[in-house]
Coordinates of C-alpha atoms and ligand atoms in Angstrom, one line a residue:
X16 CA 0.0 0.0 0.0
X17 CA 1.5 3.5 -0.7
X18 CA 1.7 5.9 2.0
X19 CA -0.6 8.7 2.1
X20 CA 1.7 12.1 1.2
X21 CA 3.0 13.5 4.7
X22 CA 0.7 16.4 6.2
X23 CA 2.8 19.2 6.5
X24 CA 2.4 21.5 10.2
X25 CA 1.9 24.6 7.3
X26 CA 1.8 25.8 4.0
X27 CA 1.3 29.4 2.5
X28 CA -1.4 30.6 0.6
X29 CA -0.2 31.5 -2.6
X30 CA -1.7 31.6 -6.5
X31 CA -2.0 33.0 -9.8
X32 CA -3.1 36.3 -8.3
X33 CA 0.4 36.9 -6.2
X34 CA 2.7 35.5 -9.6
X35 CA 0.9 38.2 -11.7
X36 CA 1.7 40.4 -9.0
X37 CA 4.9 40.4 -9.5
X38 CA 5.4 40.0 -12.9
X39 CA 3.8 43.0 -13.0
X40 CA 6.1 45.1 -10.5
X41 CA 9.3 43.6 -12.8
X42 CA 8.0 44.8 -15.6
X43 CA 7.6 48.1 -14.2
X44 CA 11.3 49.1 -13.9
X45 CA 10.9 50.1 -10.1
X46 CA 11.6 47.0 -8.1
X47 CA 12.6 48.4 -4.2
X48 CA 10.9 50.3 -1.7
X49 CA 8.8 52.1 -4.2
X50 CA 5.1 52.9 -5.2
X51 CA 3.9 49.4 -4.2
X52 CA 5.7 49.4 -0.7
X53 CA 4.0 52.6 0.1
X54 CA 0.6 51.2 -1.6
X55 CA 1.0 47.7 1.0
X56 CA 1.7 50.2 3.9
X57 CA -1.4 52.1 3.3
X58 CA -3.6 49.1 2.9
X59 CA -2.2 47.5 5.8
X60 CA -2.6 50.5 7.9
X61 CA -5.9 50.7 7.3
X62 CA -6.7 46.6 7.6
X63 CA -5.6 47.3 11.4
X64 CA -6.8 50.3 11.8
X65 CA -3.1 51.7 12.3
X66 CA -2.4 55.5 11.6
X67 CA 1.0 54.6 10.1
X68 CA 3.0 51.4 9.2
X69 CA 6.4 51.0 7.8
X70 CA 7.1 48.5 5.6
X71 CA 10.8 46.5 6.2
X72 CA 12.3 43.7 5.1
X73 CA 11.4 40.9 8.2
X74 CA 9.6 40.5 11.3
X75 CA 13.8 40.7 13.0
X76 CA 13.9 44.0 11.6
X77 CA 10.3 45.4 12.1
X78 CA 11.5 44.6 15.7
X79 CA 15.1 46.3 15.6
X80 CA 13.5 49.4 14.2
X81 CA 11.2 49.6 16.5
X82 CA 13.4 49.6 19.6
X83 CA 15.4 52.0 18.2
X84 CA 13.1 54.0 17.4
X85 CA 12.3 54.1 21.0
X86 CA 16.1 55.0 21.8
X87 CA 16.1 52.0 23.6
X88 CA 20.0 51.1 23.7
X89 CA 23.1 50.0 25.8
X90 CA 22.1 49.6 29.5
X91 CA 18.5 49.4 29.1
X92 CA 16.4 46.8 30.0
X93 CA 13.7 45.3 28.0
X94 CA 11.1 43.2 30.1
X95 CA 9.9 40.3 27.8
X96 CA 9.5 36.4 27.3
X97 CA 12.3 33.7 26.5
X98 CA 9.1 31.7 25.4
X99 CA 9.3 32.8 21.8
X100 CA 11.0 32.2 18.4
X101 CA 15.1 33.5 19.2
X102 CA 14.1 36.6 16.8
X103 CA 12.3 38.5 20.1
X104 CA 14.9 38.2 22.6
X105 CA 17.7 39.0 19.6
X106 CA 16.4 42.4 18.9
X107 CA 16.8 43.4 22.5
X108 CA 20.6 42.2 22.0
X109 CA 20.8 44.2 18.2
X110 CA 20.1 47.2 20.3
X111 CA 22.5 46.6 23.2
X112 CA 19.9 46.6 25.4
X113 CA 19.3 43.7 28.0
X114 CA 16.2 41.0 28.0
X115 CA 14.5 40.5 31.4
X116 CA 12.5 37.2 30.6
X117 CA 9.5 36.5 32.6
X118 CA 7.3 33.7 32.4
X119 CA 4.2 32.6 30.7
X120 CA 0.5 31.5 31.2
X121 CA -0.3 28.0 30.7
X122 CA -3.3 28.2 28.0
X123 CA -2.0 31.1 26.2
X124 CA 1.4 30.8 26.1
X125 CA 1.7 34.4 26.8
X126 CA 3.9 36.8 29.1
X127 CA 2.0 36.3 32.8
X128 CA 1.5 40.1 33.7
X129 CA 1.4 39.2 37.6
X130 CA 5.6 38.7 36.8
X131 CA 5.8 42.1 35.8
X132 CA 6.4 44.2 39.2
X133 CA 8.9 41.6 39.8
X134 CA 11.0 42.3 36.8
X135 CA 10.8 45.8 37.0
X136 CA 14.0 47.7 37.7
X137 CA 15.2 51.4 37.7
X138 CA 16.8 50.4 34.3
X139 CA 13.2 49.0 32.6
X140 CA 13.0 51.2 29.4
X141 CA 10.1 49.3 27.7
X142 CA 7.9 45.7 27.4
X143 CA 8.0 43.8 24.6
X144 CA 5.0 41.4 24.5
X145 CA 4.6 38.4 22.1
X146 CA 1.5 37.8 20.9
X147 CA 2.8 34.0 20.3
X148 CA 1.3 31.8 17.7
X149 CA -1.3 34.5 17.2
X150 CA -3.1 34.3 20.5
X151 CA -3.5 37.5 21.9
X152 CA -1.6 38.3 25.1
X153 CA -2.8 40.1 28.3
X154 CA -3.0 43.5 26.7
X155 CA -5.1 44.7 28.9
X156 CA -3.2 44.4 32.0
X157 CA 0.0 45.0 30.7
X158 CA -0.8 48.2 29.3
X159 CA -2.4 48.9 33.0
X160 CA 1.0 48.1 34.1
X161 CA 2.8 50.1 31.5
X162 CA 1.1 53.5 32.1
X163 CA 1.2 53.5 35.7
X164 CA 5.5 52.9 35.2
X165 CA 5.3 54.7 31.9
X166 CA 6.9 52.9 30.3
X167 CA 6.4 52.1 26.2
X168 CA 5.0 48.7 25.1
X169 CA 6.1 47.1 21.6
X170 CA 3.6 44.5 20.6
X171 CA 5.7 41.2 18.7
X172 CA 2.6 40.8 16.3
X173 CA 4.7 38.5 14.0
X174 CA 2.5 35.8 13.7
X175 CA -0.6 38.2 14.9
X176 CA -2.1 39.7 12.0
X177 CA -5.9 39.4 12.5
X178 CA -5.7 38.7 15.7
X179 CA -8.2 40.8 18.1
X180 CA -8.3 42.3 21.5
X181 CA -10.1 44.0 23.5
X182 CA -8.7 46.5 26.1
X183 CA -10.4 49.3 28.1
X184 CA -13.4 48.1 28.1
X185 CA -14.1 48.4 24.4
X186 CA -15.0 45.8 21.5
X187 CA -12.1 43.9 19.5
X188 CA -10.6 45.4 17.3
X189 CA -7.4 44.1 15.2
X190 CA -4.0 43.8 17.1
X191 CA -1.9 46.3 15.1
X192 CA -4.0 49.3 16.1
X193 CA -1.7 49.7 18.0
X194 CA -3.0 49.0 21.6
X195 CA 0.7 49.0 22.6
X196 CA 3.0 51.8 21.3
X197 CA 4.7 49.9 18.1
X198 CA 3.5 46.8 16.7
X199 CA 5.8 44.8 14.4
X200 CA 4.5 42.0 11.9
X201 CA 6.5 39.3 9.6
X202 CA 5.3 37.8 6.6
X203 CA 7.5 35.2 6.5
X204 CA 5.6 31.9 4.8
X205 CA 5.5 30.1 8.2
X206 CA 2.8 33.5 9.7
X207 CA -0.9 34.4 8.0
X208 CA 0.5 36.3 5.0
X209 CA 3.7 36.4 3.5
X210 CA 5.9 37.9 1.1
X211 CA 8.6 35.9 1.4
X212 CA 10.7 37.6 3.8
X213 CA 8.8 40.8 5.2
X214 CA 7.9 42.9 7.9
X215 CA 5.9 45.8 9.1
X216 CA 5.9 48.4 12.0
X217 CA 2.8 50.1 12.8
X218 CA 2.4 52.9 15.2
X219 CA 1.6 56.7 14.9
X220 CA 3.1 58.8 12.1
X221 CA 5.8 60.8 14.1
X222 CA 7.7 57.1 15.1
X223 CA 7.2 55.5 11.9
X224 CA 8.1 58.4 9.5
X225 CA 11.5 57.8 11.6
X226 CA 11.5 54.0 11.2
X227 CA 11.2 55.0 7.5
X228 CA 14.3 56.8 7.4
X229 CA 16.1 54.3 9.5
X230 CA 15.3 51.0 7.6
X231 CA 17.2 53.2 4.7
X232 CA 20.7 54.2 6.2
X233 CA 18.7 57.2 8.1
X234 CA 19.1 59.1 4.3
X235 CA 17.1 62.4 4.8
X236 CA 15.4 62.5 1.7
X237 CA 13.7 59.0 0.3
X238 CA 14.2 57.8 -3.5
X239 CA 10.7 58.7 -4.3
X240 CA 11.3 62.3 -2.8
X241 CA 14.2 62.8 -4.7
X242 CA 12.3 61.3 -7.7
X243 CA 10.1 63.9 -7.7
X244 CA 12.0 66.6 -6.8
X245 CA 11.5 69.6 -9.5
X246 CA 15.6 70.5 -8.9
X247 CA 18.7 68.7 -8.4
X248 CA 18.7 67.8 -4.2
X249 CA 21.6 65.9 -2.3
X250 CA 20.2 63.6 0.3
X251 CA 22.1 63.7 3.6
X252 CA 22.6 60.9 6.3
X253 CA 22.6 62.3 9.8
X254 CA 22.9 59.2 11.7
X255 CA 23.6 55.8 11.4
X256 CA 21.0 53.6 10.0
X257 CA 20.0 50.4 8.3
X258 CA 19.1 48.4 5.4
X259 CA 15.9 47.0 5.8
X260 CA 14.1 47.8 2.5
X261 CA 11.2 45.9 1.2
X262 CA 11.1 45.0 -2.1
X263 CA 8.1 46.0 -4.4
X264 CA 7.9 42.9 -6.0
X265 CA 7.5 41.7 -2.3
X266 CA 4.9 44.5 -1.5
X267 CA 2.9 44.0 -4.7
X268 CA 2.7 40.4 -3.2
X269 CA 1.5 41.3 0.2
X270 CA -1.3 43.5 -1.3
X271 CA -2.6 40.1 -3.1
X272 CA -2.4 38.7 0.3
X273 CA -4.0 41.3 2.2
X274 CA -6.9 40.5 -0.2
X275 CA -7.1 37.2 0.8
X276 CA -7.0 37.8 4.5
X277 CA -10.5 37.9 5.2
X278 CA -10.8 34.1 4.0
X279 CA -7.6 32.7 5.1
X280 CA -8.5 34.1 8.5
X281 CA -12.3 32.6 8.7
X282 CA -10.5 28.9 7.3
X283 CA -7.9 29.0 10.5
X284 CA -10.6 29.9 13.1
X285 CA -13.4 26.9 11.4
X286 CA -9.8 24.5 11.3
X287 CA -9.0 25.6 15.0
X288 CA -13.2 25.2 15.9
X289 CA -12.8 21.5 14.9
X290 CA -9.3 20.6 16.5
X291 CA -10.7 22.3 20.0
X292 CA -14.6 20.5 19.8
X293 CA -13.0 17.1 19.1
X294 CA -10.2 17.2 21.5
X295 CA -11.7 18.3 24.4
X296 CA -12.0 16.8 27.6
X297 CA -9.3 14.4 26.3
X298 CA -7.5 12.7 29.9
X299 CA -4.4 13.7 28.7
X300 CA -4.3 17.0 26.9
X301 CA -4.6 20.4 27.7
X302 CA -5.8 22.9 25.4
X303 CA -5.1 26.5 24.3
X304 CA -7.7 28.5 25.7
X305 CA -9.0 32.0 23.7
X306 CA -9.2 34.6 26.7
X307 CA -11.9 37.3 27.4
X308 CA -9.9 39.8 26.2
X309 CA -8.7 38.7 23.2
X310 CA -9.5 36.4 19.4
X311 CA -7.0 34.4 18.3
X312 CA -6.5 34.4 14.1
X313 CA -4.8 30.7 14.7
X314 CA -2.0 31.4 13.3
X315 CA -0.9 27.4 14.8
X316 CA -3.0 24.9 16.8
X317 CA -1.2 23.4 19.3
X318 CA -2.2 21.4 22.1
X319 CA 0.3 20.3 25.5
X320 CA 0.5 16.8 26.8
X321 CA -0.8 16.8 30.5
X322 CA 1.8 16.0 33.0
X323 CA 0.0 12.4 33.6
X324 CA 0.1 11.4 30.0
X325 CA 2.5 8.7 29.6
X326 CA 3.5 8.9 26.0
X327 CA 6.4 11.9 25.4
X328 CA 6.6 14.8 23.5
X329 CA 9.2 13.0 20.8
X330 CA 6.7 10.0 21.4
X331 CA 3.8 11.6 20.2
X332 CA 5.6 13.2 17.1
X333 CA 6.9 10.3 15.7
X334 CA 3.8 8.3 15.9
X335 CA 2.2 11.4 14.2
X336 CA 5.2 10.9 11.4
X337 CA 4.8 7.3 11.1
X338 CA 0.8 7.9 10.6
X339 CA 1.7 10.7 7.8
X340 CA 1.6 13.9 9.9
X341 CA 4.0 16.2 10.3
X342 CA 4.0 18.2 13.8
X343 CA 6.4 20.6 15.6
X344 CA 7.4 20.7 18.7
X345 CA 5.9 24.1 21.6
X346 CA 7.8 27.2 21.3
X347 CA 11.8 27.2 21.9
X348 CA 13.1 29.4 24.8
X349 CA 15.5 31.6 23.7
X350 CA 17.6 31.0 27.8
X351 CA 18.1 27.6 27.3
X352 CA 20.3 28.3 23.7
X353 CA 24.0 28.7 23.5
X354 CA 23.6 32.3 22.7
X355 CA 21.6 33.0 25.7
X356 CA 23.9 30.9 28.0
X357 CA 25.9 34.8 29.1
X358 CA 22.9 35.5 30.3
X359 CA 21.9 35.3 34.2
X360 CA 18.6 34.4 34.7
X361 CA 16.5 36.7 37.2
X362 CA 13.5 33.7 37.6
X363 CA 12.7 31.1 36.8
X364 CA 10.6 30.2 34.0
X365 CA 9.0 26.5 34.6
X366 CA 5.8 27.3 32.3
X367 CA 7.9 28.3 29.4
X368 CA 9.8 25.2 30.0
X369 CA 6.8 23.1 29.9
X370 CA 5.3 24.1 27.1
X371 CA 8.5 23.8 25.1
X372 CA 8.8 20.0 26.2
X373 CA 5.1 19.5 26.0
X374 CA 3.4 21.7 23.4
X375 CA 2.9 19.9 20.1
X376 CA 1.9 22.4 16.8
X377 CA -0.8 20.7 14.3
X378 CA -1.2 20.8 11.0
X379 CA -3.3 23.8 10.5
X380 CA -3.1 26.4 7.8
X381 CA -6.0 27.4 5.1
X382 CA -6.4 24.7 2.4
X383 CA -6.0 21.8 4.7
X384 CA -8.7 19.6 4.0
X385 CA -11.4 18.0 6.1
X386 CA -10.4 14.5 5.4
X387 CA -6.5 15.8 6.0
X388 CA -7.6 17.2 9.6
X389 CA -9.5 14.0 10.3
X390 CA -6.2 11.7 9.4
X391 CA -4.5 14.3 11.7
X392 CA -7.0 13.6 14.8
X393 CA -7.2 9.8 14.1
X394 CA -3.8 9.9 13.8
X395 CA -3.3 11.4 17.3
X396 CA -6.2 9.8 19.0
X397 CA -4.1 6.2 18.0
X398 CA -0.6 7.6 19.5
X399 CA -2.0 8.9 22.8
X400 CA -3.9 5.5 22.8
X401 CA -0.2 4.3 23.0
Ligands
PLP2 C1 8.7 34.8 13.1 C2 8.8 35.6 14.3 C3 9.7 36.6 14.3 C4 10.7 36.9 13.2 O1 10.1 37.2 12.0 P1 11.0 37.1 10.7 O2 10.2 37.7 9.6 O3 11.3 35.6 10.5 O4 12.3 37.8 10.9 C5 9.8 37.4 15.5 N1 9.0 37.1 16.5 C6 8.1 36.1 16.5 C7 7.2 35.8 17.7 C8 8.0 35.3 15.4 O5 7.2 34.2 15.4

């Protein structure tokens, strides 16, 4: 009998629509950081509800622009999680700046904002807070906690976009807003939209119009100002700055995938729907749980083995392989890495831990099938059966 092709944990969205894209922007003649990059930072502005973004070229950089934006720099401290991909606690480093990691809640994965007073010191310059996975974290609270210490908070919204919260009392409304100061997104394949490589910063006009300069060696006057400039101007470069363009054969893809947002986004959350109703109240798993404050765009499934359940984390996976589905393991922690080992830890982070040895990522992205995503829960049904 031949196996069935393997499941993979994701797989990007991407068509016709995105290739004409940018066989379109080639053909043009003006292939960086041009009309279509500002034409994808309008859009998306206005698909969060942002009053500025700034287009770069990854989610690393989106986050390194937006710390130094804040002037955040050698001898600051940056309160934030190790419980997130290595990119998060590497900015803080890119700056100079220190990472205070705190731990996370259980069902979201999330920064625990009780940890935060503990964390705080006089050197505390600004939180960075991970949405991870997509699920929203504690806004609420820790933008409670921010104001009264006033102090800036930089939402990681990398794998975020469409995700929703709720904070003072109001409706959802898209993560990106911002709620937080900055928000950064990537649209690397593995998030909700990509463009290959690709970031954004959103925030209001005064920070980003300085991200701008600084994703493009801080050059005082942009390639589309000098473009149209009636005269002959020299640009001028006042300060150090950075290479983080975006291509717009990249942007012109993004705007296709902006378009198909809306339906990519209603797939995940009807895919997510299905994995929660038929696993729960399974003995030995524990679910992620959507909190009051905040919708989840399902950016991955993932659900953590309980501490009773006898089969392992590497267990589990390879019966999932052997069956013809392909998993990942929970979120890394960026403390327990070589390049983290300088570091001192100020507490201990057992929850993070956990779910890294215990959190198993689906297959969940927006063309899997039914009849895939019942092979996927038959699949693990048969492994935790042992
Ligand atoms: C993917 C990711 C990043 C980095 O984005 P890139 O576009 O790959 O540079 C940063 N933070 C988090 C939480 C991520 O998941």
């Amino acid at each position: 009998m031949d196996a069935l092709p393997l499941i993979p944990v994701a797989r990007p969205t991407l068509g016709e629509e995105e290739a004409a894209a940018a066989r379109r922007v080639i053909l043009s003649g003006w292939v960086v950081q041009g009309p279509e990059v500002a034409a994808f930072e309008e859009e998306f502005a206005a698909r969060v509800g942002a009053p500025a973004a700034a287009a770069c070229s990854r989610g690393t950089a989106a986050l390194h622009l937006a710390l130094l934006a804040l002037g955040v720099g050698p001898g600051d401290e940056v309160i934030t999680v190790s419980h997130s991909f290595i990119a998060t606690a590497n900015a803080v480093r890119y700056v100079g700046a220190t990472p205070v990691f705190v731990d996370v809640e259980l069902h979201t994965g999330n920064l625990n904002p009780e940890l935060l007073s503990a964390a705080l010191s006089p050197r505390t310059r600004a939180i960075l807070a991970v949405h991870q996975l997509g699920m929203p974290c504690d806004l609420p609270r820790i933008l409670a906690f921010a104001r009264e210490h006033g102090l800036p908070v930089i939402e990681d919204a990398a794998c975020a976009l469409g995700s929703e919260v709720a904070v003072d009392g109001g409706g959802f409304q898209p993560v990106g807003r911002p709620h937080g100061l900055l928000a950064t997104f990537s649209f690397h394949p593995r998030k909700v939209i990509t463009t290959g490589d690709g970031g954004m910063v959103t925030g209001p006009p005064e920070l980003i119009g300085r991200i701008r300069r600084l994703r493009t060696h801080a050059m005082s006057l942009s390639t589309a100002e000098r473009h149209r400039a009636a005269g002959v101007v020299f640009e001028e470069y006042p300060e150090v700055g950075l290479n983080y363009r975006l291509t717009d054969i990249q942007a012109a893809v993004g705007r296709e995938q902006l378009k198909r947002l809306p339906e990519m986004l209603a797939a995940r959350r009807r895919l997510a729907a299905r994995y929660l109703e038929a696993l729960k109240g399974h003995p030995w798993l524990l679910l992620p749980r959507e909190p009051a404050y905040g919708r989840s765009n399902w950016q991955s499934f993932w659900i953590i083995l309980a501490p009773e359940c006898p089969v392992s984390q590497r267990q589990v996976m390879e019966g999932l392989k052997a069956r013809g589905v392909d998993s990942r393991r929970g979120v890394m922690c960026a403390h327990r890495e070589g390049a983290y080992r300088d570091l001192p830890l100020r507490f201990p982070l057992p929850v993070s831990e956990y779910l890294q040895d215990h959190a198993i990522i689906l297959p969940l992205f927006p063309e899997l099938q039914a009849a895939e995503q019942a092979r996927v829960l038959e699949a693990l049904k048969e492994v935790l059966a042992g």
